[in-house]
Short mmCIF file of C-alpha atoms and ligand atoms in Angstrom, two decimals:
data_model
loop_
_atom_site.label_atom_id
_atom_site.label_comp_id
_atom_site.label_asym_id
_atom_site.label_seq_id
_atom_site.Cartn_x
_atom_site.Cartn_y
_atom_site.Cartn_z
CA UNK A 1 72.18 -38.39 -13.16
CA UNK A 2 72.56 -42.10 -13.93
CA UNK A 3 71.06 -44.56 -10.80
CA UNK A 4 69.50 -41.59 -9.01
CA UNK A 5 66.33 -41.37 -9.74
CA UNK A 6 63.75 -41.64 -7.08
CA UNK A 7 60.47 -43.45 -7.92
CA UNK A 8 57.76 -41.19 -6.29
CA UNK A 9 54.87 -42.62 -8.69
CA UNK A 10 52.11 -45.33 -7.22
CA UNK A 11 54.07 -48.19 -8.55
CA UNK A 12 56.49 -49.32 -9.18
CA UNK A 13 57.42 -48.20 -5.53
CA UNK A 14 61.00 -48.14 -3.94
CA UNK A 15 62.10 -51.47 -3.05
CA UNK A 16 64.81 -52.17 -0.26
CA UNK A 17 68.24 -52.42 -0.34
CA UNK A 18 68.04 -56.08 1.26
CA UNK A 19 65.28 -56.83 -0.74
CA UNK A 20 66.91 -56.14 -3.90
CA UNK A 21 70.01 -58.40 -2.98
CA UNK A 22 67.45 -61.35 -1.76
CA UNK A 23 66.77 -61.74 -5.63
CA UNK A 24 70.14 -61.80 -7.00
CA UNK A 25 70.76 -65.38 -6.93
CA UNK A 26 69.96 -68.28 -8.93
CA UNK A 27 66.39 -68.95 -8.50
CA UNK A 28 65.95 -72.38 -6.51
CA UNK A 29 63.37 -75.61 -7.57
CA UNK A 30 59.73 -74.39 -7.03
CA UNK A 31 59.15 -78.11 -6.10
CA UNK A 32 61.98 -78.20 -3.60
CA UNK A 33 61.66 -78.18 0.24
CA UNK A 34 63.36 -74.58 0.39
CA UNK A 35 60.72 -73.09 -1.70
CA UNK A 36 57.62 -75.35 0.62
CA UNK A 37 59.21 -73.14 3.31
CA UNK A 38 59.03 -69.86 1.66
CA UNK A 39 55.67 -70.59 0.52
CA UNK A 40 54.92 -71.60 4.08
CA UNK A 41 56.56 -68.61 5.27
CA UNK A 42 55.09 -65.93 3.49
CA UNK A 43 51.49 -67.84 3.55
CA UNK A 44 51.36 -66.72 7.28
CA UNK A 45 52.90 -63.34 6.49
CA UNK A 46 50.09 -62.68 3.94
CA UNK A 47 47.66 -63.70 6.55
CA UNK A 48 49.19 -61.48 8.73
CA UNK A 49 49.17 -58.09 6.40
CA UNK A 50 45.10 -58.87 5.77
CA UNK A 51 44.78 -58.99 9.31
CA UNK A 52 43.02 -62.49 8.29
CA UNK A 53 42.67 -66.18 9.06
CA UNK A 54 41.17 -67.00 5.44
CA UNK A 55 43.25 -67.96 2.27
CA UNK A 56 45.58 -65.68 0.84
CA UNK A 57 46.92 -67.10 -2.48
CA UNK A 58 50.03 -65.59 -4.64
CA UNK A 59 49.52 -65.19 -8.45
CA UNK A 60 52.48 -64.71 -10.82
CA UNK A 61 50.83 -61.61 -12.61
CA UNK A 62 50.09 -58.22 -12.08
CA UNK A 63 47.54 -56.65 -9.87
CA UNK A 64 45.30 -57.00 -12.24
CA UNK A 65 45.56 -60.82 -12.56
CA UNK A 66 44.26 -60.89 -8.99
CA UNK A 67 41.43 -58.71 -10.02
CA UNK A 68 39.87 -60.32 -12.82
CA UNK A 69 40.91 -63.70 -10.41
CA UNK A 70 38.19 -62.14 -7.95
CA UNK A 71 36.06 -61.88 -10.74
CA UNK A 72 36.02 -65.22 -12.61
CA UNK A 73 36.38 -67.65 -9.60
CA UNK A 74 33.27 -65.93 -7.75
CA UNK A 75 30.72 -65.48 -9.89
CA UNK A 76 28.54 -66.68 -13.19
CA UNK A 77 27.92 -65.29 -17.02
CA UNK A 78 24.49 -62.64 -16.20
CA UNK A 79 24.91 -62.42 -12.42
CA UNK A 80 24.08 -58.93 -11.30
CA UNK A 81 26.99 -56.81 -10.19
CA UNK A 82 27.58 -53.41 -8.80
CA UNK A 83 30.71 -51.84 -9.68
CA UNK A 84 31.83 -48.45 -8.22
CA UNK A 85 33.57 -46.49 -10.37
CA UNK A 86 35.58 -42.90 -9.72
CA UNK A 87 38.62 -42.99 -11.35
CA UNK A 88 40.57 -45.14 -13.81
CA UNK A 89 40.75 -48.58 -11.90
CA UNK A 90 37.09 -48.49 -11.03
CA UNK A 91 37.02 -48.11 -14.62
CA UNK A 92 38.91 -51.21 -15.20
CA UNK A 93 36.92 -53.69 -12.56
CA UNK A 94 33.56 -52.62 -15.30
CA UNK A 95 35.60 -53.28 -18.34
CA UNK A 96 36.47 -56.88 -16.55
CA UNK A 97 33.33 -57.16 -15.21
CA UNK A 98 31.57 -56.56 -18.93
CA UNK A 99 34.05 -58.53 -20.39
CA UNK A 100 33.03 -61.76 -18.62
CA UNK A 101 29.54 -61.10 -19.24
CA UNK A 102 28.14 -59.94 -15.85
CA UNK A 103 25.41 -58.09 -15.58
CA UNK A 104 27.01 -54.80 -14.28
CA UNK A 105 25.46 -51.37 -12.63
CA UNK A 106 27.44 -48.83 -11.95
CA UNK A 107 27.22 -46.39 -8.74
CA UNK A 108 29.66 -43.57 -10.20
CA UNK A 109 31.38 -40.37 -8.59
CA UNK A 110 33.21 -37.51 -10.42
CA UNK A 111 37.01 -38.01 -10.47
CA UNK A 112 38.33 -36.47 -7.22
CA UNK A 113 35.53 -37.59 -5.04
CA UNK A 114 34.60 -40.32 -3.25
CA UNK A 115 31.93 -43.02 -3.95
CA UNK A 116 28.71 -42.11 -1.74
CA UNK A 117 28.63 -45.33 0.08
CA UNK A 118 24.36 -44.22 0.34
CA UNK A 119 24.22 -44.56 -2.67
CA UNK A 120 25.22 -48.22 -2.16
CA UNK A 121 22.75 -48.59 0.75
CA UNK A 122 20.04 -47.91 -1.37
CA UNK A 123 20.65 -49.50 -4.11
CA UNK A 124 21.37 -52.87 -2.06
CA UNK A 125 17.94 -51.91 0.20
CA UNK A 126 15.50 -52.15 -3.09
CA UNK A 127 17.38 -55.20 -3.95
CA UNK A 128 14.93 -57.45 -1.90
CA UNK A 129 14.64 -60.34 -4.53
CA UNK A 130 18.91 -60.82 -3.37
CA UNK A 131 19.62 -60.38 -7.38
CA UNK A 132 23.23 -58.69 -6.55
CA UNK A 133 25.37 -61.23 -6.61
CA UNK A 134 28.47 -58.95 -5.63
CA UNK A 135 29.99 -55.38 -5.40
CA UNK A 136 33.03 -54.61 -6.53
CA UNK A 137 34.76 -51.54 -5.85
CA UNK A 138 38.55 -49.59 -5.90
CA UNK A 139 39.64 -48.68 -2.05
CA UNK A 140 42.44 -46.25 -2.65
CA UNK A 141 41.41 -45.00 -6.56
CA UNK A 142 45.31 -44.63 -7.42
CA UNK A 143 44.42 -42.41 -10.73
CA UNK A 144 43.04 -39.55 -8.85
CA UNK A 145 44.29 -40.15 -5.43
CA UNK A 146 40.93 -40.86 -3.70
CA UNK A 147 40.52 -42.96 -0.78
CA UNK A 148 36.89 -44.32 -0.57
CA UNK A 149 35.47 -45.17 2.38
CA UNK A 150 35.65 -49.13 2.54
CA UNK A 151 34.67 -49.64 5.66
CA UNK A 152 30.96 -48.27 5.22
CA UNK A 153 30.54 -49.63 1.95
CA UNK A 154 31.61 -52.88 3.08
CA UNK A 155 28.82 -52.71 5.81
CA UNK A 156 26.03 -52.20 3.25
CA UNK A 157 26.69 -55.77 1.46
CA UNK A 158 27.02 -57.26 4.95
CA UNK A 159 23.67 -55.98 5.28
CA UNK A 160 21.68 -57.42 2.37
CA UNK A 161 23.53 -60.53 3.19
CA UNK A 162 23.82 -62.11 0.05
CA UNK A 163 25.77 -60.16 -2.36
CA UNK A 164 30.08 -60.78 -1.35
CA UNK A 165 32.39 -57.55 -1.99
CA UNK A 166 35.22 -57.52 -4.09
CA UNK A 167 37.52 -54.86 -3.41
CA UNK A 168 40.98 -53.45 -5.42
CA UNK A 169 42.97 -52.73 -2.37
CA UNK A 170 46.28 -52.75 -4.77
CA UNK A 171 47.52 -49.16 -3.18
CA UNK A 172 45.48 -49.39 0.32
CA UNK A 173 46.82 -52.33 1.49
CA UNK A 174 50.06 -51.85 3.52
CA UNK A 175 49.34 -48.10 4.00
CA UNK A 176 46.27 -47.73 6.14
CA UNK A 177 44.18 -50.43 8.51
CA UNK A 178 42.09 -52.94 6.54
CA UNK A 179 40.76 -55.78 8.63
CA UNK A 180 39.58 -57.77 6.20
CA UNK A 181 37.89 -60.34 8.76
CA UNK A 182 36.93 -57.53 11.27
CA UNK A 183 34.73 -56.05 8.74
CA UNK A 184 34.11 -59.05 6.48
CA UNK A 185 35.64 -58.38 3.49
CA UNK A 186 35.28 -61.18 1.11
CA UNK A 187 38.05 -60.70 -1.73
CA UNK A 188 40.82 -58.57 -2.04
CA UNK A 189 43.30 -57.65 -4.90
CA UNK A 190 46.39 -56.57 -4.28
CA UNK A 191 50.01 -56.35 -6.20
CA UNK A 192 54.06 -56.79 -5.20
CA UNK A 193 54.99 -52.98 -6.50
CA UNK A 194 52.56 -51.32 -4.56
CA UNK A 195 52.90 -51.30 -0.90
CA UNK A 196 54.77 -54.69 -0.82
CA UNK A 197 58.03 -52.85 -1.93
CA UNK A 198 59.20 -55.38 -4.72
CA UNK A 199 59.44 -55.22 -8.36
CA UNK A 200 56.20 -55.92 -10.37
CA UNK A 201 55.30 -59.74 -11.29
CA UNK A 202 53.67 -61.30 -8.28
CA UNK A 203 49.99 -60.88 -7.30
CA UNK A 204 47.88 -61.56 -4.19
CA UNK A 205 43.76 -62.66 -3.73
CA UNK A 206 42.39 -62.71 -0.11
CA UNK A 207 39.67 -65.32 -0.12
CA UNK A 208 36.95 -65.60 2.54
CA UNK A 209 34.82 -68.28 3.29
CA UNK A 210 32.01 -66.65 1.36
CA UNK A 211 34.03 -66.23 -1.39
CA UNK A 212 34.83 -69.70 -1.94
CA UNK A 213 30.98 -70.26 -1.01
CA UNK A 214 30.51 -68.38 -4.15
CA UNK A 215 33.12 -70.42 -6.26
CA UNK A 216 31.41 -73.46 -5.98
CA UNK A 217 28.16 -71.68 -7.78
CA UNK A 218 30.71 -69.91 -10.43
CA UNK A 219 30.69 -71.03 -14.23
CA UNK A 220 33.03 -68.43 -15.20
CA UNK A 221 35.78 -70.35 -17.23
CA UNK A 222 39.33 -69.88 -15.61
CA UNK A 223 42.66 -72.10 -15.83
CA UNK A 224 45.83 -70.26 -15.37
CA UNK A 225 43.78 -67.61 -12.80
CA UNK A 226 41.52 -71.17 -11.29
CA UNK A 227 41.88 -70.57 -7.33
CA UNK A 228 41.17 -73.67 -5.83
CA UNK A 229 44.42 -75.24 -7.89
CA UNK A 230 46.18 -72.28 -5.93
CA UNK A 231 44.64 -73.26 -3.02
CA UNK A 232 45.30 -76.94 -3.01
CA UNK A 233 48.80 -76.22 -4.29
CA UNK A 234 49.25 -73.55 -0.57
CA UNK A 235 47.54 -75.99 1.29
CA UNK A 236 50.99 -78.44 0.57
CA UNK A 237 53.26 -75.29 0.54
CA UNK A 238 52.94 -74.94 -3.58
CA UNK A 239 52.29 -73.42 -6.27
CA UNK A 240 50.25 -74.87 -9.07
CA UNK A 241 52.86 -73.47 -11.93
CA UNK A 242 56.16 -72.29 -11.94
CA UNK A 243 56.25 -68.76 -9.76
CA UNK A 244 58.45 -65.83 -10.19
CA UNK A 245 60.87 -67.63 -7.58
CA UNK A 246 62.92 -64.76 -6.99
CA UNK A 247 60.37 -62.42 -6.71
CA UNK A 248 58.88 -65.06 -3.68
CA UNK A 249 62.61 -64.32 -2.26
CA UNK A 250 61.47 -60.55 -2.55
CA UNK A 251 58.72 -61.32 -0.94
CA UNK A 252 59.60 -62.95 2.10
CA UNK A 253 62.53 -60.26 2.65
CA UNK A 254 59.71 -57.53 2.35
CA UNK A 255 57.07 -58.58 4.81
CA UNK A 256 59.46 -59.73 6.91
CA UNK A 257 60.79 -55.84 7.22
CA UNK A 258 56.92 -54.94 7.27
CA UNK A 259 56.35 -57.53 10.02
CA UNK A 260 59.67 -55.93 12.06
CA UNK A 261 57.86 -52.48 11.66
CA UNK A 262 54.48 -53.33 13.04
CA UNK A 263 51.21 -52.84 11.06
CA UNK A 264 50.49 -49.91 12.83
CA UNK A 265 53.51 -47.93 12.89
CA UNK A 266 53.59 -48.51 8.78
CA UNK A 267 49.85 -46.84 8.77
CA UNK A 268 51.09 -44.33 11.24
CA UNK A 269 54.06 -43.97 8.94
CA UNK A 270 51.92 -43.47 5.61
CA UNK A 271 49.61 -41.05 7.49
CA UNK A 272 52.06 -38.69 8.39
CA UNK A 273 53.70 -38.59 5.40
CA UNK A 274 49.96 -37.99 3.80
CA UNK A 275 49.51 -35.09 5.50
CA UNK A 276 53.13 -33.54 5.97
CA UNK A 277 52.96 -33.34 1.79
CA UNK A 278 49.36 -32.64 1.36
CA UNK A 279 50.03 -29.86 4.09
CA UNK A 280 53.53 -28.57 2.21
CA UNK A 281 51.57 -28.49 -1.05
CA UNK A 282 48.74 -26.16 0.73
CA UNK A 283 51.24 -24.38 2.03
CA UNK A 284 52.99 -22.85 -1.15
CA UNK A 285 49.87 -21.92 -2.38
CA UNK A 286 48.49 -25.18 -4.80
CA UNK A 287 45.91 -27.16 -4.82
CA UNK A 288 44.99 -30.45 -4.15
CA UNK A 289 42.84 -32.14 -6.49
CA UNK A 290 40.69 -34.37 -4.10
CA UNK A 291 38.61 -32.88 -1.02
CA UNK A 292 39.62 -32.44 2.64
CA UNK A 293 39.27 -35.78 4.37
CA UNK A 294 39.23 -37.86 1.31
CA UNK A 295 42.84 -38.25 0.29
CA UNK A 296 44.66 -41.88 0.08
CA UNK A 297 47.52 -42.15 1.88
CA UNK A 298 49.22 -43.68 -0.92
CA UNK A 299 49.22 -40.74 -3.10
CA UNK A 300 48.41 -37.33 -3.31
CA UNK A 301 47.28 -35.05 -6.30
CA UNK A 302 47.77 -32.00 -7.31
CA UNK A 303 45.67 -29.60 -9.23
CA UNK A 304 47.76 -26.48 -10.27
CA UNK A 305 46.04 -23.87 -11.13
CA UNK A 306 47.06 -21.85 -14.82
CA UNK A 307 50.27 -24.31 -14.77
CA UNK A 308 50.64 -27.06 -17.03
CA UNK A 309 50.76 -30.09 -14.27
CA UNK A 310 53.08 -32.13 -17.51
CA UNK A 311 55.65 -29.50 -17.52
CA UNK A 312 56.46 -29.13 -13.70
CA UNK A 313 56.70 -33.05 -13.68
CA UNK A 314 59.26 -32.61 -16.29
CA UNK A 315 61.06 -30.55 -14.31
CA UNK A 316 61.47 -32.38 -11.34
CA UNK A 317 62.24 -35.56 -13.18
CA UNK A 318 65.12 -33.44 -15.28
CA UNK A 319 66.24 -31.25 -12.11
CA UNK A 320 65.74 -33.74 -9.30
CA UNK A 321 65.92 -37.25 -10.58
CA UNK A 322 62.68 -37.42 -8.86
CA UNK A 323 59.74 -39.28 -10.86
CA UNK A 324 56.13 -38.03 -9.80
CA UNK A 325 52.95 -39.50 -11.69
CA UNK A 326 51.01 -37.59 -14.39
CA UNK A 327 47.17 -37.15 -15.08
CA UNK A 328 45.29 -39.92 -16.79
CA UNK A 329 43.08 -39.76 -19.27
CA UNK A 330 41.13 -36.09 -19.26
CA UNK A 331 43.22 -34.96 -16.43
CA UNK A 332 46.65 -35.50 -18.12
CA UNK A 333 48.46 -31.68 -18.14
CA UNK A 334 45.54 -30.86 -15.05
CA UNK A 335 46.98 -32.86 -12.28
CA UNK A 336 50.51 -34.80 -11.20
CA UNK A 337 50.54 -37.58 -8.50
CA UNK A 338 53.03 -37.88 -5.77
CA UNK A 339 53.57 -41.74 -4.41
CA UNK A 340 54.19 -41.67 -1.15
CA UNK A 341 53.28 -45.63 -0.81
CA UNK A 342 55.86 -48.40 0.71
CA UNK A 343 59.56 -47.77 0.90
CA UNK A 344 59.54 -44.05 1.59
CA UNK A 345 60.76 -41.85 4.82
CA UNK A 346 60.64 -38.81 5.72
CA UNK A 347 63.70 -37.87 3.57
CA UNK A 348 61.62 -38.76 0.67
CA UNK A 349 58.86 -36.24 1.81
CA UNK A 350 61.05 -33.23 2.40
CA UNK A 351 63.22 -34.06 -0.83
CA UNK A 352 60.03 -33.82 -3.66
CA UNK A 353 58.00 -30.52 -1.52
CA UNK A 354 61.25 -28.81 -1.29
CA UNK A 355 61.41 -30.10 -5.37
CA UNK A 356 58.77 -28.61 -5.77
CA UNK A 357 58.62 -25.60 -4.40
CA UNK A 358 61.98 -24.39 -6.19
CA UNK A 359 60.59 -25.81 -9.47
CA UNK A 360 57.60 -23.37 -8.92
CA UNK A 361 60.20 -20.80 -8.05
CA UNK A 362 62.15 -21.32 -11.17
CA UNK A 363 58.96 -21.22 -13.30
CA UNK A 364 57.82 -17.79 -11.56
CA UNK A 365 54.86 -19.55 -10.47
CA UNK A 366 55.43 -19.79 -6.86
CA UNK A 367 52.91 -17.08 -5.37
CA UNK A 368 54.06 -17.22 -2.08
CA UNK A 369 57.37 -16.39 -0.46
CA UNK A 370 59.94 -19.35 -1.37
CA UNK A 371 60.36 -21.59 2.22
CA UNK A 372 56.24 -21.37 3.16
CA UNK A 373 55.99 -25.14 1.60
CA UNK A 374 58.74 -26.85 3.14
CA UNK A 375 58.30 -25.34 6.68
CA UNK A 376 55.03 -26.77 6.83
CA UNK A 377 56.15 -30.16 6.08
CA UNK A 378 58.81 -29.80 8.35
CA UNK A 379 56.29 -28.81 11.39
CA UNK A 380 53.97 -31.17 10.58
CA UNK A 381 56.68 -34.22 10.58
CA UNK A 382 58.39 -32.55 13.85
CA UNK A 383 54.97 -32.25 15.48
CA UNK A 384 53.54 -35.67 14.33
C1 PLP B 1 48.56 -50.46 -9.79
C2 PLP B 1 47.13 -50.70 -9.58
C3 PLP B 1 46.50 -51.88 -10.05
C4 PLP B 1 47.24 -52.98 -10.73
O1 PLP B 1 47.71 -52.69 -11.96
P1 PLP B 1 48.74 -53.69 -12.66
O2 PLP B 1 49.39 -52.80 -13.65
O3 PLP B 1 47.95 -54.76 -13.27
O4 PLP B 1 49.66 -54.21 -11.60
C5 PLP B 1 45.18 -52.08 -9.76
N1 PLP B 1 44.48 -51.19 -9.05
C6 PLP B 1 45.03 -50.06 -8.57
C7 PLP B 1 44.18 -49.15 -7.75
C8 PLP B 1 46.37 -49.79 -8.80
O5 PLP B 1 46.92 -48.67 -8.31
#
């Protein structure tokens, strides 16, 4: 059905009504005093969503603009770096990392698991000569819906004291509690159709003091993606080129309605939701692909066992208008991904189990009797 379908995949996520009608206008002078004041505005907002006091600068690009940003404006051709890597977008921080030259080891985990943040303690331990120069990592590993534990990791580079950590927090942040100066997080990544509910185009790097430490000793070569001209240009309410202007309209519309909700009734929010689907999917008798405890609460996956994964996607999306994630890579046809990251209520939730579990009827796959699914994710959102 034409201008139904719900976006349940881990971006592009839902964006808002009002946020949707902040953009259709004409877009204003990026050197004019309205846009100083959105810059100005959503400067603090930023600040305010990393739980920080450091820089937080907005890149017209993708998420993955502010990555490789982290990369080339903190470090130097042959520095050491340790990259985790479990899933697709740890992955993609060792193909930027090798593609810059860096010196890069990799601490990997099977896809579906977490990073063993030992692992990370004892590689930074032997590292007495202070050779790591940083350690880059995914928080919520979007591709196989793995949360890793940040937090912990994060304390092992404060620990050897030199290294900084730069961390892809594209589909953590706005969904669960990252401090970023409470546990000294030095850069973080993050992108506008993630949890920031608008469109793709607009990207975001957290800078601490450290980190710009660190840019003064980088050689990397940058221009377009060169920090401190986004930092000067913030620190007069600019930007060094021309932005996506509307999508800075976007913007401030969104994190104002974040900012209305609270911080921690959006984490409470993305919880709940985590488990009332993760719970619902238990309940009718799949599995889910990543292990108790470890699940982001951006996106779940599912592991569905003797069922093509591809072909109940299709379903839903033909059936239900409702657009779930596949598998990437070797787990394409073994897995599908459920978004449940920024714009989404409980509505949302009920609408894709109960999807679900009558697409598994329909197939004959549903081994247990039709209702188990979507009574647990109604108990668990009536309880929680
Ligand atoms: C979406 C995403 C990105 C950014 O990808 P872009 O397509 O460049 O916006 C980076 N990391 C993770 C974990 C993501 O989910």
């Amino acid at each position: 059905m034409q201008d139904k379908l719900n976006l349940m995949i881990p971006g592009p996520t839902p964006v808002p009504e009002n946020v949707l009608s902040s953009m259709s206008k004409h877009p204003i002078g990026h050197r004019s005093g309205d846009f100083q004041k959105i810059v100005q505005t959503t400067t603090a907002q930023l600040k305010w969503l990393h739980q920080t006091t450091a820089d937080v600068l907005t890149i017209t690009g993708s998420g993955t603009a502010a990555m490789e940003a982290g990369i080339i404006n903190t470090l130097s051709r042959g520095d050491q770096v340790i990259c985790g890597d479990n899933g697709k977008f740890g992955e993609r921080w060792v193909k930027v990392s090798k593609a810059y030259g860096l010196d890069v080891k990799v601490i990997k985990a099977d896809w579906g698991n977490p990073l063993d943040p030992n692992q990370f303690k004892r590689i930074l331990e032997e590292d007495t000569d202070k050779k790591i120069k940083a350690v880059i990592l995914t928080h919520s590993e979007t591709s196989t819906g793995v949360i890793n534990d940040l937090k912990s990791i994060n304390n092992e580079i404060k620990k050897h004291g030199k290294a900084i950590s730069i961390v892809d927090c594209v589909t953590s942040l706005g969904a669960c509690n990252i401090p970023m100066d409470e546990w000294g997080i030095d850069v973080i990544a993050s992108g506008s159709q993630k949890g920031y509910m608008i469109p793709p185009g607009l990207s975001f790097v957290a800078m601490s003091k450290r980190a710009w430490e660190a840019y003064d000793l980088s050689d990397l070569p940058k221009f377009y993606l060169d920090l401190k001209q986004y930092l000067k240009a913030v620190n007069k309410n600019s930007n060094p080129f021309t932005p996506a202007i509307n999508l800075y309209f976007a913007l401030e519309a969104s994190l104002t309605m974040m900012q209305q909700e609270g911080l921690n009734n959006i984490f409470k929010r993305h919880a709940r939701h985590q488990k009332a689907t993760q719970e619902g999917i238990k309940a009718m008798g799949l599995n889910l692909f990543t292990n108790e405890g470890f699940g982001s609460p951006a996106i779940t996956a599912v592991a569905p066992e003797n069922i093509d994964a591809e072909s109940i996607r299709k379903t839903i999306k033909n059936d239900f208008d409702i657009l779930l994630a596949g598998g990437q890579d070797h787990l394409k046809g073994q897995i599908f991904r459920i978004g449940h990251l920024g714009f989404v209520n409980d509505r949302d939730i009920i609408s894709v189990i109960s999807a679900l579990e009558s697409t598994l009827d329909k197939m004959g796959k549903l081994d247990v009797p039709i209702g188990r699914g979507i009574a647990k994710t109604i108990s668990v959102l009536n309880k929680d």
